[in-house]
CSV table of C-alpha atoms and ligand atoms in Angstrom, one decimal:
chain,number,residue,atom,x,y,z
A,1,MET,CA,73.5,-178.6,-141.9
A,2,LYS,CA,72.4,-175.8,-144.3
A,3,ILE,CA,74.0,-172.7,-143.0
A,4,LEU,CA,73.3,-169.1,-143.9
A,5,VAL,CA,76.7,-167.2,-143.9
A,6,THR,CA,76.1,-163.5,-143.7
A,7,GLY,CA,79.1,-161.5,-144.9
A,8,GLY,CA,80.2,-164.7,-146.6
A,9,SER,CA,82.1,-163.0,-149.5
A,10,GLY,CA,84.4,-161.2,-147.0
A,11,TYR,CA,87.7,-162.3,-145.7
A,12,ILE,CA,86.8,-164.6,-142.9
A,13,GLY,CA,83.4,-165.6,-144.4
A,14,SER,CA,84.9,-166.9,-147.7
A,15,HIS,CA,87.4,-169.0,-145.9
A,16,THR,CA,84.7,-170.4,-143.6
A,17,VAL,CA,82.4,-171.3,-146.5
A,18,ILE,CA,85.3,-173.5,-147.8
A,19,GLU,CA,85.7,-175.3,-144.4
A,20,LEU,CA,81.9,-175.8,-144.1
A,21,ILE,CA,81.8,-177.5,-147.5
A,22,ASN,CA,84.9,-179.5,-146.7
A,23,ALA,CA,83.0,-180.7,-143.5
A,24,GLY,CA,80.0,-181.8,-145.5
A,25,HIS,CA,77.7,-178.8,-144.7
A,26,GLU,CA,75.8,-176.7,-147.2
A,27,ALA,CA,76.4,-172.9,-147.3
A,28,VAL,CA,74.2,-170.1,-148.6
A,29,VAL,CA,75.8,-166.7,-148.7
A,30,ILE,CA,74.3,-163.2,-148.3
A,31,ASP,CA,76.4,-160.1,-148.5
A,32,ASN,CA,75.7,-156.5,-149.6
A,33,LEU,CA,79.2,-156.4,-151.1
A,34,SER,CA,80.0,-153.1,-149.3
A,35,ASN,CA,83.4,-154.4,-148.4
A,36,SER,CA,83.9,-157.4,-150.6
A,37,SER,CA,83.7,-158.7,-154.2
A,38,GLU,CA,81.5,-161.4,-155.5
A,39,LYS,CA,84.6,-162.7,-157.2
A,40,SER,CA,85.7,-164.1,-153.9
A,41,LEU,CA,82.8,-166.6,-154.2
A,42,GLU,CA,83.8,-167.5,-157.8
A,43,ARG,CA,87.2,-168.4,-156.4
A,44,VAL,CA,85.6,-170.3,-153.6
A,45,ALA,CA,83.6,-172.3,-156.2
A,46,LYS,CA,86.9,-173.1,-157.9
A,47,ILE,CA,88.4,-174.4,-154.7
A,48,VAL,CA,85.5,-176.5,-153.5
A,49,GLY,CA,84.3,-177.6,-157.0
A,50,LYS,CA,80.8,-176.3,-156.7
A,51,GLU,CA,78.8,-173.1,-156.9
A,52,ILE,CA,77.8,-171.5,-153.6
A,53,PRO,CA,74.3,-170.0,-153.6
A,54,PHE,CA,74.7,-166.2,-153.3
A,55,TYR,CA,72.2,-163.5,-152.6
A,56,LYS,CA,73.2,-159.8,-152.7
A,57,VAL,CA,71.1,-158.8,-149.7
A,58,ASP,CA,71.7,-156.4,-146.9
A,59,ILE,CA,71.0,-157.7,-143.5
A,60,ARG,CA,68.9,-154.6,-142.8
A,61,ASP,CA,66.6,-155.5,-145.7
A,62,ARG,CA,63.9,-157.5,-144.0
A,63,GLU,CA,62.1,-158.3,-147.3
A,64,GLY,CA,65.3,-159.4,-148.9
A,65,LEU,CA,66.1,-161.7,-146.0
A,66,GLU,CA,62.5,-163.1,-145.9
A,67,LYS,CA,62.9,-164.2,-149.5
A,68,VAL,CA,66.1,-166.0,-148.8
A,69,PHE,CA,64.6,-167.8,-145.8
A,70,GLU,CA,61.5,-168.7,-147.8
A,71,LYS,CA,63.6,-170.2,-150.6
A,72,GLU,CA,66.4,-171.9,-148.7
A,73,LYS,CA,65.8,-174.3,-145.9
A,74,ILE,CA,68.2,-172.6,-143.5
A,75,GLU,CA,69.0,-174.4,-140.2
A,76,ALA,CA,71.6,-172.0,-138.7
A,77,CYS,CA,73.4,-168.8,-139.3
A,78,ILE,CA,77.0,-167.8,-139.1
A,79,HIS,CA,76.9,-164.0,-138.8
A,80,PHE,CA,79.9,-162.2,-140.1
A,81,ALA,CA,78.2,-159.3,-141.8
A,82,GLY,CA,79.2,-156.0,-140.3
A,83,LEU,CA,81.4,-152.9,-140.7
A,84,LYS,CA,84.8,-153.4,-139.0
A,85,ALA,CA,87.1,-150.5,-139.4
A,86,VAL,CA,88.0,-149.2,-135.9
A,87,GLY,CA,89.1,-145.7,-137.1
A,88,GLU,CA,86.2,-145.2,-139.4
A,89,SER,CA,83.8,-146.1,-136.6
A,90,CYS,CA,85.0,-143.1,-134.6
A,91,VAL,CA,84.2,-140.8,-137.5
A,92,LYS,CA,80.9,-142.5,-138.4
A,93,PRO,CA,79.4,-144.0,-135.2
A,94,TRP,CA,75.8,-143.7,-136.4
A,95,GLU,CA,76.7,-145.8,-139.5
A,96,TYR,CA,78.4,-148.5,-137.4
A,97,TYR,CA,75.5,-148.7,-134.8
A,98,GLU,CA,72.9,-148.7,-137.6
A,99,ASN,CA,74.6,-151.3,-139.8
A,100,ASN,CA,75.9,-153.7,-137.1
A,101,ILE,CA,73.2,-153.4,-134.4
A,102,SER,CA,70.1,-152.7,-136.5
A,103,GLY,CA,71.2,-155.2,-139.1
A,104,THR,CA,71.7,-158.0,-136.5
A,105,LEU,CA,68.3,-157.2,-134.9
A,106,VAL,CA,66.5,-157.6,-138.3
A,107,LEU,CA,68.5,-160.8,-139.0
A,108,VAL,CA,67.6,-162.3,-135.7
A,109,ASP,CA,63.9,-161.4,-136.0
A,110,VAL,CA,63.7,-163.0,-139.5
A,111,MET,CA,65.5,-166.0,-138.2
A,112,ARG,CA,63.1,-166.6,-135.3
A,113,LYS,CA,60.1,-166.0,-137.5
A,114,HIS,CA,61.3,-168.9,-139.6
A,115,GLY,CA,62.1,-171.1,-136.6
A,116,VAL,CA,65.9,-170.8,-137.1
A,117,LYS,CA,67.4,-170.3,-133.7
A,118,ASN,CA,71.0,-171.3,-134.1
A,119,ILE,CA,73.6,-168.5,-134.5
A,120,ILE,CA,77.3,-168.1,-134.4
A,121,PHE,CA,78.4,-164.5,-134.0
A,122,SER,CA,81.7,-162.9,-134.9
A,123,SER,CA,82.9,-161.2,-131.8
A,124,SER,CA,86.3,-159.9,-131.1
A,125,ALA,CA,89.1,-159.8,-128.5
A,126,THR,CA,88.4,-156.0,-128.5
A,127,VAL,CA,85.6,-156.7,-125.9
A,128,TYR,CA,88.4,-157.3,-123.3
A,129,GLY,CA,89.6,-153.7,-123.8
A,130,ASP,CA,93.0,-153.2,-122.1
A,131,PRO,CA,93.1,-156.4,-120.1
A,132,ASP,CA,94.6,-156.4,-116.5
A,133,THR,CA,96.3,-159.7,-117.1
A,134,VAL,CA,97.1,-161.9,-120.2
A,135,PRO,CA,96.4,-164.3,-121.5
A,136,VAL,CA,92.7,-163.4,-121.4
A,137,THR,CA,90.2,-166.2,-120.7
A,138,GLU,CA,86.5,-166.0,-121.5
A,139,LYS,CA,86.0,-165.1,-117.8
A,140,SER,CA,88.2,-162.1,-118.0
A,141,PRO,CA,86.1,-159.0,-117.5
A,142,LYS,CA,84.7,-157.2,-120.5
A,143,LYS,CA,85.8,-153.6,-120.5
A,144,PRO,CA,84.5,-150.4,-122.2
A,145,CYS,CA,85.8,-150.4,-125.8
A,146,THR,CA,87.7,-147.4,-127.0
A,147,ASN,CA,85.8,-147.1,-130.3
A,148,PRO,CA,82.2,-147.6,-131.6
A,149,TYR,CA,83.1,-150.7,-133.6
A,150,GLY,CA,84.2,-152.5,-130.5
A,151,THR,CA,81.1,-151.3,-128.7
A,152,THR,CA,78.8,-152.8,-131.3
A,153,LYS,CA,80.5,-156.2,-130.7
A,154,SER,CA,80.1,-155.9,-127.0
A,155,MET,CA,76.5,-154.8,-127.3
A,156,LEU,CA,75.6,-157.5,-129.7
A,157,GLU,CA,77.1,-160.1,-127.4
A,158,THR,CA,74.7,-158.8,-124.7
A,159,ILE,CA,71.7,-158.6,-127.0
A,160,LEU,CA,72.2,-162.2,-128.3
A,161,THR,CA,72.7,-163.5,-124.7
A,162,ASP,CA,69.5,-161.8,-123.6
A,163,ILE,CA,67.5,-163.2,-126.5
A,164,GLN,CA,68.7,-166.7,-125.7
A,165,THR,CA,67.9,-166.2,-122.0
A,166,ALA,CA,64.3,-165.2,-122.8
A,167,ASP,CA,63.9,-168.1,-125.3
A,168,PRO,CA,65.9,-171.2,-124.5
A,169,GLU,CA,65.3,-172.7,-127.9
A,170,TRP,CA,68.1,-170.4,-129.1
A,171,ASN,CA,71.6,-171.7,-129.3
A,172,VAL,CA,74.1,-168.8,-129.4
A,173,VAL,CA,77.9,-169.2,-129.8
A,174,LEU,CA,79.9,-166.0,-129.4
A,175,LEU,CA,83.4,-166.4,-131.0
A,176,ARG,CA,85.9,-163.9,-129.9
A,177,TYR,CA,88.6,-163.7,-132.6
A,178,PHE,CA,92.1,-162.5,-132.0
A,179,ASN,CA,94.1,-161.3,-135.0
A,180,PRO,CA,93.3,-163.2,-138.2
A,181,ILE,CA,96.1,-163.3,-140.8
A,182,GLY,CA,97.0,-165.7,-143.6
A,183,ALA,CA,95.0,-166.9,-146.6
A,184,HIS,CA,93.9,-170.1,-148.3
A,185,GLU,CA,96.9,-172.1,-149.4
A,186,SER,CA,95.6,-171.9,-153.1
A,187,GLY,CA,96.4,-168.2,-153.1
A,188,LEU,CA,93.0,-167.6,-154.7
A,189,ILE,CA,91.3,-165.8,-151.8
A,190,GLY,CA,92.6,-163.6,-149.0
A,191,GLU,CA,92.3,-160.3,-147.2
A,192,ASN,CA,91.5,-157.5,-149.6
A,193,PRO,CA,91.1,-154.2,-147.7
A,194,ASN,CA,89.8,-151.0,-149.4
A,195,GLY,CA,92.3,-148.2,-149.5
A,196,ILE,CA,95.1,-147.9,-147.0
A,197,PRO,CA,95.1,-151.0,-144.8
A,198,ASN,CA,94.4,-150.5,-141.1
A,199,ASN,CA,95.7,-153.9,-140.0
A,200,LEU,CA,99.3,-154.9,-139.8
A,201,MET,CA,99.5,-158.0,-142.1
A,202,PRO,CA,97.8,-156.4,-145.2
A,203,TYR,CA,100.0,-153.4,-144.7
A,204,ILE,CA,103.1,-155.6,-144.6
A,205,THR,CA,102.1,-157.5,-147.7
A,206,GLN,CA,101.3,-154.3,-149.6
A,207,VAL,CA,104.8,-153.0,-148.8
A,208,ALA,CA,106.2,-156.3,-149.9
A,209,VAL,CA,104.4,-156.1,-153.3
A,210,GLY,CA,105.6,-152.5,-153.8
A,211,LYS,CA,102.2,-150.8,-153.3
A,212,ARG,CA,103.4,-148.9,-150.2
A,213,GLU,CA,106.9,-147.6,-149.5
A,214,LYS,CA,107.4,-148.7,-145.9
A,215,LEU,CA,105.5,-149.9,-142.9
A,216,GLY,CA,104.9,-147.5,-140.0
A,217,ILE,CA,105.2,-149.2,-136.7
A,218,PHE,CA,102.9,-147.5,-134.1
A,219,GLY,CA,105.2,-147.1,-131.1
A,220,ASN,CA,108.2,-148.9,-129.8
A,221,ASP,CA,108.0,-147.8,-126.2
A,222,TYR,CA,105.4,-150.3,-124.9
A,223,ASP,CA,106.2,-152.6,-122.0
A,224,THR,CA,106.7,-155.6,-124.2
A,225,VAL,CA,109.6,-157.8,-125.4
A,226,ASP,CA,110.9,-155.2,-127.9
A,227,GLY,CA,108.6,-152.2,-127.2
A,228,THR,CA,106.2,-152.9,-130.0
A,229,GLY,CA,102.6,-154.1,-129.6
A,230,VAL,CA,101.9,-157.8,-128.9
A,231,ARG,CA,99.0,-159.6,-130.4
A,232,ASP,CA,97.8,-163.1,-131.0
A,233,TYR,CA,97.9,-163.8,-134.8
A,234,ILE,CA,95.7,-166.7,-135.9
A,235,HIS,CA,95.7,-168.2,-139.4
A,236,VAL,CA,92.3,-167.5,-141.0
A,237,VAL,CA,91.9,-171.2,-142.0
A,238,ASP,CA,92.3,-172.2,-138.3
A,239,LEU,CA,89.7,-169.5,-137.5
A,240,ALA,CA,87.4,-170.9,-140.2
A,241,ILE,CA,87.7,-174.4,-138.8
A,242,GLY,CA,86.8,-173.1,-135.4
A,243,HIS,CA,83.4,-172.1,-136.8
A,244,VAL,CA,82.8,-175.6,-138.2
A,245,LYS,CA,83.5,-176.9,-134.7
A,246,ALA,CA,81.1,-174.4,-133.2
A,247,VAL,CA,78.3,-175.6,-135.6
A,248,GLU,CA,78.5,-178.9,-133.7
A,249,ARG,CA,77.5,-177.2,-130.5
A,250,PHE,CA,73.9,-176.5,-131.8
A,251,SER,CA,72.8,-180.0,-131.2
A,252,LEU,CA,74.0,-179.9,-127.5
A,253,ASN,CA,71.6,-177.1,-126.5
A,254,LYS,CA,74.1,-175.3,-124.3
A,255,GLY,CA,72.4,-171.9,-124.3
A,256,THR,CA,74.9,-169.2,-124.9
A,257,GLU,CA,78.5,-170.1,-125.1
A,258,ILE,CA,81.6,-168.0,-125.5
A,259,PHE,CA,85.0,-169.1,-126.9
A,260,ASN,CA,88.2,-167.3,-127.6
A,261,LEU,CA,89.7,-168.3,-131.0
A,262,GLY,CA,93.4,-167.5,-130.8
A,263,THR,CA,96.7,-169.4,-130.7
A,264,GLY,CA,97.6,-168.6,-127.1
A,265,LYS,CA,100.9,-167.1,-128.3
A,266,GLY,CA,101.8,-163.4,-128.3
A,267,THR,CA,103.9,-161.9,-131.2
A,268,SER,CA,105.2,-158.4,-131.4
A,269,VAL,CA,105.0,-156.2,-134.5
A,270,LEU,CA,108.8,-156.5,-135.0
A,271,GLU,CA,108.6,-160.2,-134.5
A,272,LEU,CA,105.9,-160.5,-137.2
A,273,VAL,CA,107.9,-158.3,-139.6
A,274,HIS,CA,111.0,-160.5,-139.1
A,275,ALA,CA,108.9,-163.7,-139.4
A,276,PHE,CA,107.5,-162.4,-142.7
A,277,GLU,CA,111.0,-161.6,-144.0
A,278,ASP,CA,112.3,-165.0,-143.0
A,279,ALA,CA,109.3,-166.9,-144.4
A,280,THR,CA,109.3,-165.0,-147.8
A,281,GLY,CA,112.7,-163.6,-148.3
A,282,VAL,CA,111.2,-160.2,-148.9
A,283,LYS,CA,112.6,-157.3,-146.9
A,284,ILE,CA,110.1,-154.9,-145.2
A,285,PRO,CA,111.4,-151.4,-144.7
A,286,TYR,CA,109.8,-149.7,-141.7
A,287,GLU,CA,109.9,-146.6,-139.6
A,288,ILE,CA,108.9,-146.1,-136.0
A,289,LYS,CA,106.0,-143.8,-135.6
A,290,ASP,CA,104.0,-142.5,-132.6
A,291,ARG,CA,101.6,-144.8,-130.8
A,292,ARG,CA,98.2,-145.1,-132.5
A,293,ALA,CA,95.3,-143.8,-130.4
A,294,GLY,CA,93.3,-146.5,-128.7
A,295,ASP,CA,96.0,-149.2,-129.1
A,296,ILE,CA,97.0,-151.4,-126.1
A,297,ALA,CA,100.4,-153.0,-125.4
A,298,THR,CA,99.5,-156.6,-125.2
A,299,ASN,CA,96.6,-159.0,-125.8
A,300,TYR,CA,96.6,-162.7,-126.5
A,301,ALA,CA,94.2,-165.6,-125.8
A,302,ASP,CA,93.9,-168.4,-123.4
A,303,ALA,CA,92.3,-170.7,-125.9
A,304,SER,CA,92.1,-173.7,-123.6
A,305,LEU,CA,88.3,-173.6,-123.4
A,306,ALA,CA,87.9,-174.0,-127.2
A,307,ALA,CA,90.4,-176.9,-127.0
A,308,LYS,CA,88.4,-178.6,-124.2
A,309,GLU,CA,84.9,-178.0,-125.4
A,310,LEU,CA,85.2,-177.7,-129.2
A,311,GLY,CA,88.2,-180.0,-129.6
A,312,TRP,CA,89.8,-177.1,-131.6
A,313,THR,CA,93.3,-175.7,-131.5
A,314,ALA,CA,95.1,-173.6,-134.0
A,315,LYS,CA,97.4,-175.7,-136.1
A,316,TYR,CA,99.2,-173.2,-138.4
A,317,ASP,CA,102.1,-171.2,-137.2
A,318,ILE,CA,103.1,-167.6,-138.0
A,319,LYS,CA,105.6,-168.7,-140.7
A,320,ARG,CA,102.9,-170.6,-142.6
A,321,ALA,CA,100.5,-167.6,-142.2
A,322,CYS,CA,103.1,-165.3,-143.6
A,323,GLN,CA,103.7,-167.5,-146.6
A,324,ASP,CA,100.0,-167.8,-147.3
A,325,SER,CA,99.4,-164.1,-147.0
A,326,TRP,CA,102.3,-163.4,-149.3
A,327,ARG,CA,101.1,-166.0,-151.9
A,328,TRP,CA,97.7,-164.3,-152.0
A,329,GLN,CA,99.1,-160.8,-152.3
A,330,LYS,CA,101.8,-161.6,-154.8
A,331,ASN,CA,99.4,-163.5,-157.1
A,332,ASN,CA,96.7,-160.8,-156.7
A,333,PRO,CA,98.4,-157.4,-156.3
A,334,ASN,CA,95.1,-155.7,-156.8
A,335,GLY,CA,93.0,-158.1,-154.9
A,336,PHE,CA,90.0,-159.4,-156.8
A,337,GLU,CA,90.4,-156.9,-159.6
A,338,GLU,CA,91.9,-158.7,-162.6
B,401,NAD,P1,85.0,-158.3,-144.2
B,401,NAD,O1,84.7,-156.8,-144.3
B,401,NAD,O2,85.9,-158.9,-145.2
B,401,NAD,O3,83.7,-159.1,-144.2
B,401,NAD,C1,82.4,-158.6,-143.7
B,401,NAD,C2,81.4,-158.7,-144.8
B,401,NAD,O4,80.2,-158.2,-144.4
B,401,NAD,C3,81.8,-157.9,-146.1
B,401,NAD,O5,81.8,-158.8,-147.2
B,401,NAD,C4,80.7,-156.9,-146.2
B,401,NAD,O6,80.5,-156.5,-147.6
B,401,NAD,C5,79.6,-157.5,-145.5
B,401,NAD,N1,78.6,-156.6,-144.9
B,401,NAD,C6,78.8,-155.5,-144.1
B,401,NAD,N2,77.7,-154.9,-143.8
B,401,NAD,C7,76.7,-155.7,-144.4
B,401,NAD,C8,75.3,-155.6,-144.4
B,401,NAD,N3,74.6,-154.6,-143.7
B,401,NAD,N4,74.6,-156.5,-145.0
B,401,NAD,C9,75.2,-157.5,-145.7
B,401,NAD,N5,76.5,-157.6,-145.7
B,401,NAD,C10,77.3,-156.7,-145.1
B,401,NAD,O7,85.5,-158.5,-142.7
B,401,NAD,P2,86.1,-159.9,-142.0
B,401,NAD,O8,87.5,-159.5,-141.6
B,401,NAD,O9,85.9,-161.1,-142.8
B,401,NAD,O10,85.3,-159.9,-140.7
B,401,NAD,C11,84.1,-160.7,-140.5
B,401,NAD,C12,83.5,-160.4,-139.2
B,401,NAD,O11,84.5,-160.8,-138.2
B,401,NAD,C13,83.1,-159.0,-139.0
B,401,NAD,O12,81.9,-159.0,-138.2
B,401,NAD,C14,84.2,-158.5,-138.1
B,401,NAD,O13,83.8,-157.4,-137.3
B,401,NAD,C15,84.6,-159.7,-137.3
B,401,NAD,N6,86.0,-159.6,-136.8
B,401,NAD,C16,87.0,-159.4,-137.7
B,401,NAD,C17,88.3,-159.4,-137.2
B,401,NAD,C18,89.5,-159.1,-138.2
B,401,NAD,O14,90.5,-158.7,-137.7
B,401,NAD,N7,89.3,-159.3,-139.5
B,401,NAD,C19,88.6,-159.5,-135.8
B,401,NAD,C20,87.5,-159.7,-135.0
B,401,NAD,C21,86.2,-159.8,-135.5
B,402,UDP,N1,100.3,-151.8,-136.3
B,402,UDP,C1,101.4,-151.1,-136.8
B,402,UDP,N2,101.4,-150.6,-138.0
B,402,UDP,C2,100.3,-150.7,-138.9
B,402,UDP,C3,99.2,-151.5,-138.4
B,402,UDP,C4,99.2,-152.0,-137.1
B,402,UDP,O1,102.4,-151.0,-136.1
B,402,UDP,O2,100.3,-150.2,-140.0
B,402,UDP,C5,100.4,-152.5,-135.0
B,402,UDP,C6,99.3,-152.0,-134.0
B,402,UDP,O3,99.8,-150.8,-133.3
B,402,UDP,C7,99.2,-153.2,-133.1
B,402,UDP,C8,99.4,-154.4,-134.1
B,402,UDP,O4,100.2,-153.8,-135.2
B,402,UDP,O5,100.2,-153.2,-132.1
B,402,UDP,C9,98.2,-155.0,-134.6
B,402,UDP,O6,97.3,-154.0,-135.2
B,402,UDP,P1,96.0,-154.4,-136.0
B,402,UDP,O7,95.4,-153.1,-136.4
B,402,UDP,O8,96.4,-155.3,-137.1
B,402,UDP,O9,95.1,-155.2,-135.0
B,402,UDP,P2,94.4,-154.7,-133.6
B,402,UDP,O10,94.9,-153.3,-133.3
B,402,UDP,O11,93.0,-154.9,-133.9
B,402,UDP,O12,94.9,-155.7,-132.6
């Protein structure tokens, strides 16, 4: 299939482009480069041995999108493009709603005008809020999100579901990611946050490479194995392969489907720090800080539906993810800047 990958030069998108090519699909990337570098696609080209068609287009730019759809015979879209920083979304809610919601509405409108009605959407475990029980299944209730970023994900799930209900020609796959970490084994691409990382793994690797002095651990008084927060860390290549499996759903015309993409295993912050130290031999100094506003104690996936329906399970463990994250960071201390 020829697949439009929005946000395809970003962290998860670039890894997904590789797995699409590996599986025999064609990928066309659009990205406004607001949170990524075009160099990631040059690295992808090195890995897969061919250039990936790239258009610097914003998903809110109807004319720009129209041109891409007119030129390329797009059959489906994997929609990663969006702003994703939880804290920033509390300070700039308008920007988050405008970019993520308006952008998706324009994209979907241009898609349907060109008869392209297959979409995979990047959702998040954040739509479960603070779950009553773990692991969460796709049937676990959605709860109000604690930040505008999460609300955009939840709202877009509803919007895409309603569009599919009204027009059964649509095939919608909502993928709820848990916590992606790791990088391609080549060490050529990986997560490249702007400024101070919000997420745990890039913070750890920046401490390891000497860019930050020590890790702050946000709370050690949660009701968990060691008091630190527990999450489901999934290797980004596993996540990327999950998207390739989801592409196969389009031909089954199942309407709207939802899948958790996680490992099914919870890991605490301290466990991840120690796993990183064991996997790489690099010590991570840390200090315990106050809890971070909006954080929950524990969340991890029941990923059995994806196993049953998509034939997908995560195959890489935490150790491998730590090694791969570290290889990327060590080889590219300044990300894609040479
Ligand atoms: P990323 O920031 O690396 O990738 C997103 C890409 O979208 C970037 O390259 C950015 O430049 C682009 N973009 C943003 N707004 C755009 C617009 N208006 N038009 C065109 N391009 C635009 O983030 P990622 O970690 O690869 O995440 C991909 C998707 O997965 C996002 O939708 C994110 O919300 C979602 N997600 C990420 C995580 C995570 O922890 N990384 C977890 C759950 C869901
Ligand atoms: N975390 C931390 N220090 C950091 C970043 C994150 O202790 O510098 C903790 C955070 O409190 C949570 C876990 O690591 O328990 C995962 O946080 P992240 O922001 O990576 O993901 P999310 O909050 O989206 O699950």
